[in-house]
PDB file of C-alpha atoms in Angstrom:
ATOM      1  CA  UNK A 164     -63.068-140.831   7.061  1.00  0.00           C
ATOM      2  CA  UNK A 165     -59.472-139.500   5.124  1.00  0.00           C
ATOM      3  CA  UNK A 166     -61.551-141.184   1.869  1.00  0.00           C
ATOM      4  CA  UNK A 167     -64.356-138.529   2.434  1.00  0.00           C
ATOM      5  CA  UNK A 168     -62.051-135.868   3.488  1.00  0.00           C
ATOM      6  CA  UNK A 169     -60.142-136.456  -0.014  1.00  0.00           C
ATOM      7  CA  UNK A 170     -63.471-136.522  -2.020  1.00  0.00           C
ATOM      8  CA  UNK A 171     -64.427-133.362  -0.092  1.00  0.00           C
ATOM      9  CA  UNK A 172     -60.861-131.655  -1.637  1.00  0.00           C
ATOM     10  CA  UNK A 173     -61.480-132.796  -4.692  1.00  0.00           C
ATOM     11  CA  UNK A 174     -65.149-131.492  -5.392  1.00  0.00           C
ATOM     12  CA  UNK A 175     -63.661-128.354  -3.697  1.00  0.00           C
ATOM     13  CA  UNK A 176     -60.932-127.950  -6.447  1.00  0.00           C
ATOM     14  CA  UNK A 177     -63.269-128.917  -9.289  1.00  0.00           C
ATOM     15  CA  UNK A 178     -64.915-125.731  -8.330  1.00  0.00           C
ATOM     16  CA  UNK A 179     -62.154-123.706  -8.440  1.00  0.00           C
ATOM     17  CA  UNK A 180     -62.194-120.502 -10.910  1.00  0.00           C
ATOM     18  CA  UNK A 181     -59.036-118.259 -12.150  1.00  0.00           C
ATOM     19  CA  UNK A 182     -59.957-115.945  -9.638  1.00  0.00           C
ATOM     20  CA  UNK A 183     -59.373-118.475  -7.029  1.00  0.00           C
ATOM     21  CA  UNK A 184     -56.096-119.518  -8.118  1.00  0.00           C
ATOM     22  CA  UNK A 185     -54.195-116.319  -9.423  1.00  0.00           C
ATOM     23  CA  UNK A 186     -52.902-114.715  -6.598  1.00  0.00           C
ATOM     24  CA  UNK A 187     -52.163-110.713  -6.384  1.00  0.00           C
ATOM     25  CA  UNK A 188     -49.194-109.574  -5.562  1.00  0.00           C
ATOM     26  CA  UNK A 189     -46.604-112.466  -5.697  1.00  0.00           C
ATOM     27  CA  UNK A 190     -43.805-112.246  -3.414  1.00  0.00           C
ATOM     28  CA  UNK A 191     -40.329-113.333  -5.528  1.00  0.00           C
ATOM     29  CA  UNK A 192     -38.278-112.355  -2.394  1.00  0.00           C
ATOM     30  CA  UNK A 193     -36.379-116.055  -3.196  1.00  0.00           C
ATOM     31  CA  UNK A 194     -34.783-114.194  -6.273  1.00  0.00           C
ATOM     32  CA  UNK A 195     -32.413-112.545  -4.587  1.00  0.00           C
ATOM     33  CA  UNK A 196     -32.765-109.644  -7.092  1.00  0.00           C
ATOM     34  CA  UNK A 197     -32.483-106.061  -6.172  1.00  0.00           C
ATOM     35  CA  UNK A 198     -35.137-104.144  -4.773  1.00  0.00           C
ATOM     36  CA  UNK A 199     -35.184-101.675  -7.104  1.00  0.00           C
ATOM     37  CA  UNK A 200     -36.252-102.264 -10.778  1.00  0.00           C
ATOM     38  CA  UNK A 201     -32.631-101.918 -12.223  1.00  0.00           C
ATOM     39  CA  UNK A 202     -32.859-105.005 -13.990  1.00  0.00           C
ATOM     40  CA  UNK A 203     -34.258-106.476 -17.236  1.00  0.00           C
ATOM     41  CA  UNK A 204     -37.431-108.413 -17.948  1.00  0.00           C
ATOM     42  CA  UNK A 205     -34.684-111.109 -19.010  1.00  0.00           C
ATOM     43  CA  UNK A 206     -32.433-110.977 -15.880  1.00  0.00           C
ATOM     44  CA  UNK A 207     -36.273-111.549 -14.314  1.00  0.00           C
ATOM     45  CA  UNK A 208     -37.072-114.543 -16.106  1.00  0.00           C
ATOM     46  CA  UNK A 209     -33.651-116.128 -15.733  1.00  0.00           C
ATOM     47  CA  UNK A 210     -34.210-115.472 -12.424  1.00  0.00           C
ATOM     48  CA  UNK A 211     -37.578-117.576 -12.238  1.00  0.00           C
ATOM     49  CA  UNK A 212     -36.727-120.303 -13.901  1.00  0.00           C
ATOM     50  CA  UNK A 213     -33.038-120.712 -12.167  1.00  0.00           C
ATOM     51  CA  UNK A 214     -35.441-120.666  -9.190  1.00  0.00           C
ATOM     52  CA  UNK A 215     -38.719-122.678 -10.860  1.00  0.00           C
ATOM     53  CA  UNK A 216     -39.545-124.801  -8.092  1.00  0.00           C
ATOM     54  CA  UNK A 217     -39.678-121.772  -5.966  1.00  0.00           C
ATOM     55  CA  UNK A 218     -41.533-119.488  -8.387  1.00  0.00           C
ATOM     56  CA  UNK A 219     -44.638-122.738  -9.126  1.00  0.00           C
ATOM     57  CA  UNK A 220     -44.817-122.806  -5.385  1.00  0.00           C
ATOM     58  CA  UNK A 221     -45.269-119.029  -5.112  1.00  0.00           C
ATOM     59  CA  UNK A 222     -47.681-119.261  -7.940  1.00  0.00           C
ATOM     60  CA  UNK A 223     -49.858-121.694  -6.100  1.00  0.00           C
ATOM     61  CA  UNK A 224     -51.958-124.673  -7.021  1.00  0.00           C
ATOM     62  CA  UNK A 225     -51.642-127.303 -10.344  1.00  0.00           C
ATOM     63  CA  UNK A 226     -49.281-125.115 -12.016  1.00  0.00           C
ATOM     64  CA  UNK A 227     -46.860-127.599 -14.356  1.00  0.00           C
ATOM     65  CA  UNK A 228     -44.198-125.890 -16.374  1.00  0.00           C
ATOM     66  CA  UNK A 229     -44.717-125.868 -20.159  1.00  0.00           C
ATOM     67  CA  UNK A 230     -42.403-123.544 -22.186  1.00  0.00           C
ATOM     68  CA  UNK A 231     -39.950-120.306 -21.646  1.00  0.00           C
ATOM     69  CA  UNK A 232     -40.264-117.814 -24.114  1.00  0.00           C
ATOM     70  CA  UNK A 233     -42.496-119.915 -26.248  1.00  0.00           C
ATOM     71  CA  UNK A 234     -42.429-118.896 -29.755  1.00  0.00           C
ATOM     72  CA  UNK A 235     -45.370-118.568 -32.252  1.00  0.00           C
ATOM     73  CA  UNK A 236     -45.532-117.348 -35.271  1.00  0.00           C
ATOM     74  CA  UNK A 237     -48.558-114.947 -36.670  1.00  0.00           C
ATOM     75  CA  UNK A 238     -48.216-114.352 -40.657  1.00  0.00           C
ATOM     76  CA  UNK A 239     -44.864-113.291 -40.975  1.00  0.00           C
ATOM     77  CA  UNK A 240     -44.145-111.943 -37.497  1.00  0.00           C
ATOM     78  CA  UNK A 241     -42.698-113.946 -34.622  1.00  0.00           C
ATOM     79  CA  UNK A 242     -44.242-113.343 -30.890  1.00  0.00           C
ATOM     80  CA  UNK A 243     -42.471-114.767 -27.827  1.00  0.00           C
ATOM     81  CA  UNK A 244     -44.262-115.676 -24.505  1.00  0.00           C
ATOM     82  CA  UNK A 245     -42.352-115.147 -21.895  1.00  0.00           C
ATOM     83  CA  UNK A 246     -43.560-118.034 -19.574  1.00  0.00           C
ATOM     84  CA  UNK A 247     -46.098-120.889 -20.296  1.00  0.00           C
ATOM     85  CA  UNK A 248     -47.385-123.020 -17.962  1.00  0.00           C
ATOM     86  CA  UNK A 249     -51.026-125.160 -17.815  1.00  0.00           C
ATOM     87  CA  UNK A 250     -52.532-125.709 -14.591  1.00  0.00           C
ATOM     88  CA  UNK A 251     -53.935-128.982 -13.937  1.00  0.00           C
ATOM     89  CA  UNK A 252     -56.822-128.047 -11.736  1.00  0.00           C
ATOM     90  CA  UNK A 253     -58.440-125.542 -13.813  1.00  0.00           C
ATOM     91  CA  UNK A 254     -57.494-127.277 -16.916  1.00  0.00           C
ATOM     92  CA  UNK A 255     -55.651-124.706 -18.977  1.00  0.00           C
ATOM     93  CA  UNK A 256     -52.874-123.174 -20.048  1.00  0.00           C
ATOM     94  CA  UNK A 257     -51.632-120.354 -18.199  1.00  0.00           C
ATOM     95  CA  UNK A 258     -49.580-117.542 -19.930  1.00  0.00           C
ATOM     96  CA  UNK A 259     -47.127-115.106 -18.306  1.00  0.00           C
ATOM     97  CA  UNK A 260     -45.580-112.235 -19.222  1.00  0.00           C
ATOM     98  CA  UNK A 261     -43.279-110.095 -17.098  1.00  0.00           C
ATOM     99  CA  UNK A 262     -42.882-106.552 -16.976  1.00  0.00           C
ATOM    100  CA  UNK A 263     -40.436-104.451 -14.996  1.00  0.00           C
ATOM    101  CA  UNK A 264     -42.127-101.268 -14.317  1.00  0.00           C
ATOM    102  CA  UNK A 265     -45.895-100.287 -14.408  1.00  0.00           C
ATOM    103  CA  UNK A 266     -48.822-101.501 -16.514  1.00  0.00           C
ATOM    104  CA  UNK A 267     -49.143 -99.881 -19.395  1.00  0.00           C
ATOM    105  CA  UNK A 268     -52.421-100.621 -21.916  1.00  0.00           C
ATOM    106  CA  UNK A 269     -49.917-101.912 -24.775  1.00  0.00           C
ATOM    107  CA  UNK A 270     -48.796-104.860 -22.171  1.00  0.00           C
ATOM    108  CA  UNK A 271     -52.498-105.357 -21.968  1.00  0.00           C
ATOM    109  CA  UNK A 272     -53.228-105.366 -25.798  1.00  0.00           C
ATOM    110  CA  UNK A 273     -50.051-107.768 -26.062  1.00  0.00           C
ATOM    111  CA  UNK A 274     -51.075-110.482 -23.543  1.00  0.00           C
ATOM    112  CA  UNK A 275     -54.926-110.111 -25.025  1.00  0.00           C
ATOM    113  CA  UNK A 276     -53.049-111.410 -28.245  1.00  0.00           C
ATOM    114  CA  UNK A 277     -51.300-114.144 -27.099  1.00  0.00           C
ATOM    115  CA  UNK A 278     -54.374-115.506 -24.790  1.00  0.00           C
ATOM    116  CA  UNK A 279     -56.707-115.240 -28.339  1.00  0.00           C
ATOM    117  CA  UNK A 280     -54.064-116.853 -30.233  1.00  0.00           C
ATOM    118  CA  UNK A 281     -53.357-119.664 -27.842  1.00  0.00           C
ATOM    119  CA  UNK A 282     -57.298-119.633 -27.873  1.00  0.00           C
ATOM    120  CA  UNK A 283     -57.431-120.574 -31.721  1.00  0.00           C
ATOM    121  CA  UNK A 284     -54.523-122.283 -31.972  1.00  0.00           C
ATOM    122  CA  UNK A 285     -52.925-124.331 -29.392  1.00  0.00           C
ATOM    123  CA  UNK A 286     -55.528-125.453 -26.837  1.00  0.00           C
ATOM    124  CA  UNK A 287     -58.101-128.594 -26.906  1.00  0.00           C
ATOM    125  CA  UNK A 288     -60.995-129.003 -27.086  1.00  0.00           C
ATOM    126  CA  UNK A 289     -60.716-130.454 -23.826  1.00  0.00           C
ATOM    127  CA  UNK A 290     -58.889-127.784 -22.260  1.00  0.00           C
ATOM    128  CA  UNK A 291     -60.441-124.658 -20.434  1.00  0.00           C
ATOM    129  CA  UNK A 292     -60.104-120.572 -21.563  1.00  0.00           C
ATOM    130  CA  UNK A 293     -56.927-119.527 -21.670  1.00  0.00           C
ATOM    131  CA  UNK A 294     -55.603-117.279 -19.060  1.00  0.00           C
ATOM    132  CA  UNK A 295     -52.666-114.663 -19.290  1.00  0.00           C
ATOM    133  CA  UNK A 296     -51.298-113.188 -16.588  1.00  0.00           C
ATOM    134  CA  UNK A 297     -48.961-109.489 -16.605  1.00  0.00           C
ATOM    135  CA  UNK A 298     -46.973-109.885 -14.001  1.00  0.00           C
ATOM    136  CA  UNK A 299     -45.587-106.020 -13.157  1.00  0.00           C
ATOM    137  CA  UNK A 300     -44.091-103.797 -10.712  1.00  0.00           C
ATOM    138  CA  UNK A 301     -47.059-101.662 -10.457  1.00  0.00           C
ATOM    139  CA  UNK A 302     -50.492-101.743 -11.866  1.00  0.00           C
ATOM    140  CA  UNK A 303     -52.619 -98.397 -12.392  1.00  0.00           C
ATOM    141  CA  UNK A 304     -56.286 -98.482 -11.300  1.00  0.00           C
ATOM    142  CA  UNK A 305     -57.668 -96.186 -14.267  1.00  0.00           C
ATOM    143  CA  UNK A 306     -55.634 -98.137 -16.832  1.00  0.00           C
ATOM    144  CA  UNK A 307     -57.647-101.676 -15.327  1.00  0.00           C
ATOM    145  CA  UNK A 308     -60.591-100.145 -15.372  1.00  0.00           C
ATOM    146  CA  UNK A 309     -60.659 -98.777 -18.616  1.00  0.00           C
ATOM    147  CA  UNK A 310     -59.104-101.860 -20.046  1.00  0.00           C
ATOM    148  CA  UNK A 311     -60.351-105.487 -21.552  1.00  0.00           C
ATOM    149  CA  UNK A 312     -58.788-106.199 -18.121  1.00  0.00           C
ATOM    150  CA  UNK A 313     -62.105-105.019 -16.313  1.00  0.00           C
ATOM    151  CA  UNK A 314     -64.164-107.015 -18.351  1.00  0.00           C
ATOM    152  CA  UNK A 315     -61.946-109.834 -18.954  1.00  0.00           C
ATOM    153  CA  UNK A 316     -62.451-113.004 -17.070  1.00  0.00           C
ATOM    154  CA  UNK A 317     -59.355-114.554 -18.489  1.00  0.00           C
ATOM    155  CA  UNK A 318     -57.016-111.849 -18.209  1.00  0.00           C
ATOM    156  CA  UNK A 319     -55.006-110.475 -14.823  1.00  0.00           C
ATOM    157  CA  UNK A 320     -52.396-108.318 -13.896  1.00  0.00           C
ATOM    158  CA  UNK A 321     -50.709-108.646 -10.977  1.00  0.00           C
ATOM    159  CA  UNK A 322     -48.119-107.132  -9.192  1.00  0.00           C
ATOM    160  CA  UNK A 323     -44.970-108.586  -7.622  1.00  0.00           C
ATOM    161  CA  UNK A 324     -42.748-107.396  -4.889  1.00  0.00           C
ATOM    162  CA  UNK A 325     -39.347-108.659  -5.092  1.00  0.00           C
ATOM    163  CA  UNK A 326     -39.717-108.870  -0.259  1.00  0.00           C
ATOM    164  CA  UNK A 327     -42.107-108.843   2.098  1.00  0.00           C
ATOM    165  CA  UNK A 328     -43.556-105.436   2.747  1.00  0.00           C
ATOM    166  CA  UNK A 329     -43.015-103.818   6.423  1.00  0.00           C
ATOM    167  CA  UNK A 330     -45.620-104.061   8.655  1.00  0.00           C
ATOM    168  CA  UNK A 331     -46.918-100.081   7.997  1.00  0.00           C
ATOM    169  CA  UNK A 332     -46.484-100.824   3.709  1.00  0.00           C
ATOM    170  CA  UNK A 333     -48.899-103.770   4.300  1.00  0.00           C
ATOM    171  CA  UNK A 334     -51.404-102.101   6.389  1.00  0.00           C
ATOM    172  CA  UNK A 335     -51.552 -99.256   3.824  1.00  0.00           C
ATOM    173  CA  UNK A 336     -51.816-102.307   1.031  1.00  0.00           C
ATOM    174  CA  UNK A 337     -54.629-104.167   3.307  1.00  0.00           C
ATOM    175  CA  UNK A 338     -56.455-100.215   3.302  1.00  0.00           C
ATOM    176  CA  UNK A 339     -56.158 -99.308  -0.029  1.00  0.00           C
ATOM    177  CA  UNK A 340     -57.767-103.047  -1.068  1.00  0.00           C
ATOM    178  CA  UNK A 341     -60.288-102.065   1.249  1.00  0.00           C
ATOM    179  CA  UNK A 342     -61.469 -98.688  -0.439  1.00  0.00           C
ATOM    180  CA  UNK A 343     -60.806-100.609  -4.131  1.00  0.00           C
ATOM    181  CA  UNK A 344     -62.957-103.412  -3.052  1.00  0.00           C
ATOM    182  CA  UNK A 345     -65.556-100.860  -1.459  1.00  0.00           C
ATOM    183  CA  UNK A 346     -65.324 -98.559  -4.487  1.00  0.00           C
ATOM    184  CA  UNK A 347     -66.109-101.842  -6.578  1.00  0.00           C
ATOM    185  CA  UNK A 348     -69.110-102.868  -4.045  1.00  0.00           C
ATOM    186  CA  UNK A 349     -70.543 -99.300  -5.256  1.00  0.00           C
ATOM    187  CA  UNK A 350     -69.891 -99.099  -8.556  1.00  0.00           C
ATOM    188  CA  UNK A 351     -71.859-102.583  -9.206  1.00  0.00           C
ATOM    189  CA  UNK A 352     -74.428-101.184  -6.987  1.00  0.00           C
ATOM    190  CA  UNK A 353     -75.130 -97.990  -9.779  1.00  0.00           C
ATOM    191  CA  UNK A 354     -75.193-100.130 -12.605  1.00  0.00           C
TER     192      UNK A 354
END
C-alpha cells in the first residue's frame, strides 16, 4: 500500500508544470525586514540567503540552490542574476531576480534576457525551459498584460509581502483574484 501511495506522488509530480510550482505572492515574513520598502534589492538578497533554508521552503517544491548573483558575460557587457536555483521536479533552472518596488516593463525585458541566455547557453539538453521569476513589491495588471509576461509560459512575476496580510487585506486579495481570474475567464471567451 505506502509503495503505491509513493508511485501515486511520483506520477503526480512528473506532471507538474511551472504554473504548479511558482507560487504568487511569497510571504518573506522570516526576514525580519521592515515593512516598508526602505531597503535595497541587496539588503533583500542578503537577507534570503542569510535565511536560505527558510526562503527554498517558502519557495516550495525541488528547489536546490545554484548560484547568488551569478555572473555571465554577453560580448563585452557583464549581467548579474540575482538568484539561481534549478528545481529538481520540473527539471530546470530557475532564475530570480528581486525588485523592491513595482514591476516595471524594463525588469521584464531584463529577466526575458537572462531566461534566453541561460536558454542558449547554460542548460542541457536534458534539462527543461528555463524559467525566471521577478520577484516585486507590486505588480501592475496593464503592464502583465501587455507584456511577454502574458504570453510567456516561462516567465512570472510575483509579488512578495514581507507578513501575513490582516484578515480584511486578504479578503480584498482573495476578491480582487476573483474579478482577475473572472476578467481572464472572459477575455479567453472573446477570442
Amino acid at each position: 500500500m505506502e509503495v503505491k501511495k509513493y508511485e501515486d506522488t511520483i506520477a503526480k509530480e512528473d506532471c507538474l508544470t511551472p504554473h504548479d510550482i511558482i507560487k504568487d505572492p511569497y510571504v518573506l515574513e522570516f526576514l525580519d525586514l521592515p515593512s516598508n520598502t526602505d531597503f535595497y534589492e541587496k539588503d533583500l538578497e542578503k537577507a534570503l540567503i542569510d535565511k536560505l533554508q527558510h526562503f527554498m521552503l517558502e519557495l516550495g517544491k525541488g528547489f536546490s540552490f545554484v548560484s547568488r548573483q551569478r555572473r555571465f558575460k554577453a560580448e563585452n557587457d557583464n549581467y548579474f542574476v540575482d538568484l539561481v536555483f534549478y528545481n529538481y521536479i520540473l527539471k530546470c533552472f530557475i532564475l530570480i531576480d528581486l525588485k523592491v518596488g513595482s514591476l516595471s516593463y524594463q525588469d521584464i525585458g531584463q529577466m526575458d534576457f537572462y531566461v534566453r541566455y541561460y536558454e542558449e547557453n547554460i542548460k542541457t539538453n536534458t534539462d527543461n525551459p528555463t524559467i525566471g521569476i521577478i520577484l516585486c513589491t507590486e505588480k501592475n495588471a496593464t503592464i502583465v498584460k501587455y507584456s511577454v509576461l502574458h504570453e510567456s509560459q516561462q516567465l512570472f512575476a510575483s509579488k512578495y509581502k514581507l507578513y501575513l496580510p490582516s484578515e480584511e487585506e486578504l479578503a480584498k486579495e482573495l476578491e480582487a483574484e476573483r474579478r482577475q481570474i473572472e476578467t481572464n475567464i472572459t477575455e479567453q471567451a472573446t477570442d
